[in-house]
Amino acid sequence: MKRVIISDTHIGTKFYKSGELLSFLKTAEYDELILAGDIIDFIKIPIFSERCMEILEAIDCKNKSIIYVVGNHDESLIDLVGKEFFNVTFLKRYDFEEGGRKFRIEHGDVYDKGAIHNRLFVTFLSVLQNILEFSFSFDFTSWWTEIQIKKHKLRSIIDILRHHPKTDVFIMGHTHIPEALVWIDAEQHIKTYINSGDWVTHQTYVTVEDGVARLCKFEDLNHS
């Protein structure tokens, strides 16, 4: 089985890469597609265009397994967790085993600290961000991501992984920072952390096949 994981597409916002995302969904080969949160940005009051509908139609719900891991920007779907709707299974975390390794996929917002963990503060910040983007055509998300990358520390990843001692491969999104870390723990087990990045700045995704996880970047010649 080949699994593909994408997150943080933020469909409906001003600066998400709609053309690249549509091309990716039309050409990607997979048996199971895992949408790891912040797929539709309900907080920012999304604008649903014809392109949005094309993207949603490109998700092959009829013939493929679709897992939707709810994030903080699409938390409006939280009541669907544990249920299947239009052949899409909604979860807060997704666990599976493949190739003798235990995988866990989450969105990652539960590991925020400080004010950013406050739901009302995040909602206020997102509405303000939406005003800036549409009024001044300013790509706040990419600007903020670059700041976070510059001050990014390994310690934050280690803190996250301490919550999952029995997991071999932990995959999340949320930070919009695509990265992969592989190490050997004290019991000589190979551990892997991967952040799937986003579709606002990086256009990255993760594949899992035969127990091997890879972080990949989508290159669309039609939008280069």
PDB file of N, CA, C and O in Angstrom, residues 43 72-73 75 108-127 174:
ATOM      1  N   ILE A  43     -11.333  29.097   9.912  1.00  0.00           N
ATOM      2  CA  ILE A  43     -11.130  30.242  10.798  1.00  0.00           C
ATOM      3  C   ILE A  43     -11.056  31.548  10.009  1.00  0.00           C
ATOM      4  O   ILE A  43     -11.574  32.588  10.417  1.00  0.00           O
ATOM      5  N   ASN A  72      -6.412  22.548  13.731  1.00  0.00           N
ATOM      6  CA  ASN A  72      -7.005  23.660  14.471  1.00  0.00           C
ATOM      7  C   ASN A  72      -7.745  24.651  13.565  1.00  0.00           C
ATOM      8  O   ASN A  72      -8.686  25.309  14.000  1.00  0.00           O
ATOM      9  N   HIS A  73      -7.382  24.752  12.294  1.00  0.00           N
ATOM     10  CA  HIS A  73      -8.079  25.661  11.395  1.00  0.00           C
ATOM     11  C   HIS A  73      -9.305  25.015  10.752  1.00  0.00           C
ATOM     12  O   HIS A  73     -10.099  25.711  10.124  1.00  0.00           O
ATOM     13  N   GLU A  75     -11.236  22.885  12.735  1.00  0.00           N
ATOM     14  CA  GLU A  75     -11.817  22.267  13.931  1.00  0.00           C
ATOM     15  C   GLU A  75     -13.339  22.273  13.891  1.00  0.00           C
ATOM     16  O   GLU A  75     -13.989  21.618  14.711  1.00  0.00           O
ATOM     17  N   GLY A 108      -0.719  18.365  14.966  1.00  0.00           N
ATOM     18  CA  GLY A 108       0.410  18.916  15.709  1.00  0.00           C
ATOM     19  C   GLY A 108       0.101  20.140  16.538  1.00  0.00           C
ATOM     20  O   GLY A 108       0.950  20.599  17.313  1.00  0.00           O
ATOM     21  N   ASP A 109      -1.110  20.692  16.431  1.00  0.00           N
ATOM     22  CA  ASP A 109      -1.434  21.913  17.172  1.00  0.00           C
ATOM     23  C   ASP A 109      -1.480  21.698  18.680  1.00  0.00           C
ATOM     24  O   ASP A 109      -1.308  22.654  19.446  1.00  0.00           O
ATOM     25  N   VAL A 110      -1.674  20.452  19.129  1.00  0.00           N
ATOM     26  CA  VAL A 110      -1.760  20.192  20.571  1.00  0.00           C
ATOM     27  C   VAL A 110      -0.425  20.424  21.273  1.00  0.00           C
ATOM     28  O   VAL A 110      -0.373  20.509  22.500  1.00  0.00           O
ATOM     29  N   TYR A 111       0.656  20.559  20.518  1.00  0.00           N
ATOM     30  CA  TYR A 111       1.973  20.754  21.112  1.00  0.00           C
ATOM     31  C   TYR A 111       2.374  22.226  21.180  1.00  0.00           C
ATOM     32  O   TYR A 111       3.485  22.552  21.599  1.00  0.00           O
ATOM     33  N   ASP A 112       1.462  23.128  20.792  1.00  0.00           N
ATOM     34  CA  ASP A 112       1.734  24.558  20.931  1.00  0.00           C
ATOM     35  C   ASP A 112       1.847  24.922  22.405  1.00  0.00           C
ATOM     36  O   ASP A 112       1.200  24.320  23.263  1.00  0.00           O
ATOM     37  N   LYS A 113       2.638  25.952  22.668  1.00  0.00           N
ATOM     38  CA  LYS A 113       2.787  26.445  24.033  1.00  0.00           C
ATOM     39  C   LYS A 113       2.511  27.937  24.066  1.00  0.00           C
ATOM     40  O   LYS A 113       2.627  28.627  23.064  1.00  0.00           O
ATOM     41  N   GLY A 114       2.164  28.453  25.244  1.00  0.00           N
ATOM     42  CA  GLY A 114       1.952  29.878  25.398  1.00  0.00           C
ATOM     43  C   GLY A 114       0.648  30.350  24.790  1.00  0.00           C
ATOM     44  O   GLY A 114      -0.319  29.600  24.650  1.00  0.00           O
ATOM     45  N   ALA A 115       0.614  31.636  24.380  1.00  0.00           N
ATOM     46  CA  ALA A 115      -0.612  32.263  23.877  1.00  0.00           C
ATOM     47  C   ALA A 115      -1.128  31.588  22.622  1.00  0.00           C
ATOM     48  O   ALA A 115      -2.334  31.536  22.376  1.00  0.00           O
ATOM     49  N   ILE A 116      -0.216  31.059  21.806  1.00  0.00           N
ATOM     50  CA  ILE A 116      -0.616  30.450  20.535  1.00  0.00           C
ATOM     51  C   ILE A 116      -1.463  29.203  20.754  1.00  0.00           C
ATOM     52  O   ILE A 116      -2.135  28.726  19.840  1.00  0.00           O
ATOM     53  N   HIS A 117      -1.429  28.658  21.988  1.00  0.00           N
ATOM     54  CA  HIS A 117      -2.227  27.472  22.307  1.00  0.00           C
ATOM     55  C   HIS A 117      -3.655  27.857  22.676  1.00  0.00           C
ATOM     56  O   HIS A 117      -4.539  27.001  22.747  1.00  0.00           O
ATOM     57  N   ASN A 118      -3.895  29.170  22.904  1.00  0.00           N
ATOM     58  CA  ASN A 118      -5.216  29.655  23.274  1.00  0.00           C
ATOM     59  C   ASN A 118      -6.094  29.758  22.038  1.00  0.00           C
ATOM     60  O   ASN A 118      -5.772  30.464  21.087  1.00  0.00           O
ATOM     61  N   ARG A 119      -7.231  29.082  22.065  1.00  0.00           N
ATOM     62  CA  ARG A 119      -8.089  28.992  20.881  1.00  0.00           C
ATOM     63  C   ARG A 119      -8.621  30.360  20.466  1.00  0.00           C
ATOM     64  O   ARG A 119      -8.653  30.701  19.276  1.00  0.00           O
ATOM     65  N   LEU A 120      -9.057  31.188  21.441  1.00  0.00           N
ATOM     66  CA  LEU A 120      -9.602  32.507  21.118  1.00  0.00           C
ATOM     67  C   LEU A 120      -8.525  33.408  20.526  1.00  0.00           C
ATOM     68  O   LEU A 120      -8.797  34.173  19.588  1.00  0.00           O
ATOM     69  N   PHE A 121      -7.315  33.305  21.062  1.00  0.00           N
ATOM     70  CA  PHE A 121      -6.216  34.122  20.539  1.00  0.00           C
ATOM     71  C   PHE A 121      -5.891  33.735  19.100  1.00  0.00           C
ATOM     72  O   PHE A 121      -5.683  34.596  18.246  1.00  0.00           O
ATOM     73  N   VAL A 122      -5.867  32.444  18.836  1.00  0.00           N
ATOM     74  CA  VAL A 122      -5.578  31.968  17.479  1.00  0.00           C
ATOM     75  C   VAL A 122      -6.662  32.426  16.513  1.00  0.00           C
ATOM     76  O   VAL A 122      -6.378  32.837  15.382  1.00  0.00           O
ATOM     77  N   THR A 123      -7.932  32.379  16.953  1.00  0.00           N
ATOM     78  CA  THR A 123      -9.025  32.832  16.102  1.00  0.00           C
ATOM     79  C   THR A 123      -8.883  34.319  15.783  1.00  0.00           C
ATOM     80  O   THR A 123      -9.031  34.743  14.626  1.00  0.00           O
ATOM     81  N   PHE A 124      -8.598  35.128  16.795  1.00  0.00           N
ATOM     82  CA  PHE A 124      -8.402  36.568  16.601  1.00  0.00           C
ATOM     83  C   PHE A 124      -7.245  36.836  15.648  1.00  0.00           C
ATOM     84  O   PHE A 124      -7.350  37.642  14.717  1.00  0.00           O
ATOM     85  N   LEU A 125      -6.130  36.135  15.863  1.00  0.00           N
ATOM     86  CA  LEU A 125      -4.954  36.319  15.023  1.00  0.00           C
ATOM     87  C   LEU A 125      -5.241  35.917  13.579  1.00  0.00           C
ATOM     88  O   LEU A 125      -4.801  36.590  12.634  1.00  0.00           O
ATOM     89  N   SER A 126      -5.998  34.855  13.395  1.00  0.00           N
ATOM     90  CA  SER A 126      -6.302  34.380  12.046  1.00  0.00           C
ATOM     91  C   SER A 126      -7.216  35.351  11.303  1.00  0.00           C
ATOM     92  O   SER A 126      -7.045  35.586  10.108  1.00  0.00           O
ATOM     93  N   VAL A 127      -8.193  35.926  12.016  1.00  0.00           N
ATOM     94  CA  VAL A 127      -9.077  36.918  11.394  1.00  0.00           C
ATOM     95  C   VAL A 127      -8.280  38.153  10.997  1.00  0.00           C
ATOM     96  O   VAL A 127      -8.459  38.711   9.898  1.00  0.00           O
ATOM     97  N   HIS A 174       1.170  21.464  10.745  1.00  0.00           N
ATOM     98  CA  HIS A 174       0.915  22.590  11.628  1.00  0.00           C
ATOM     99  C   HIS A 174       1.948  23.716  11.559  1.00  0.00           C
ATOM    100  O   HIS A 174       1.581  24.872  11.422  1.00  0.00           O
TER     101      HIS A 174
END
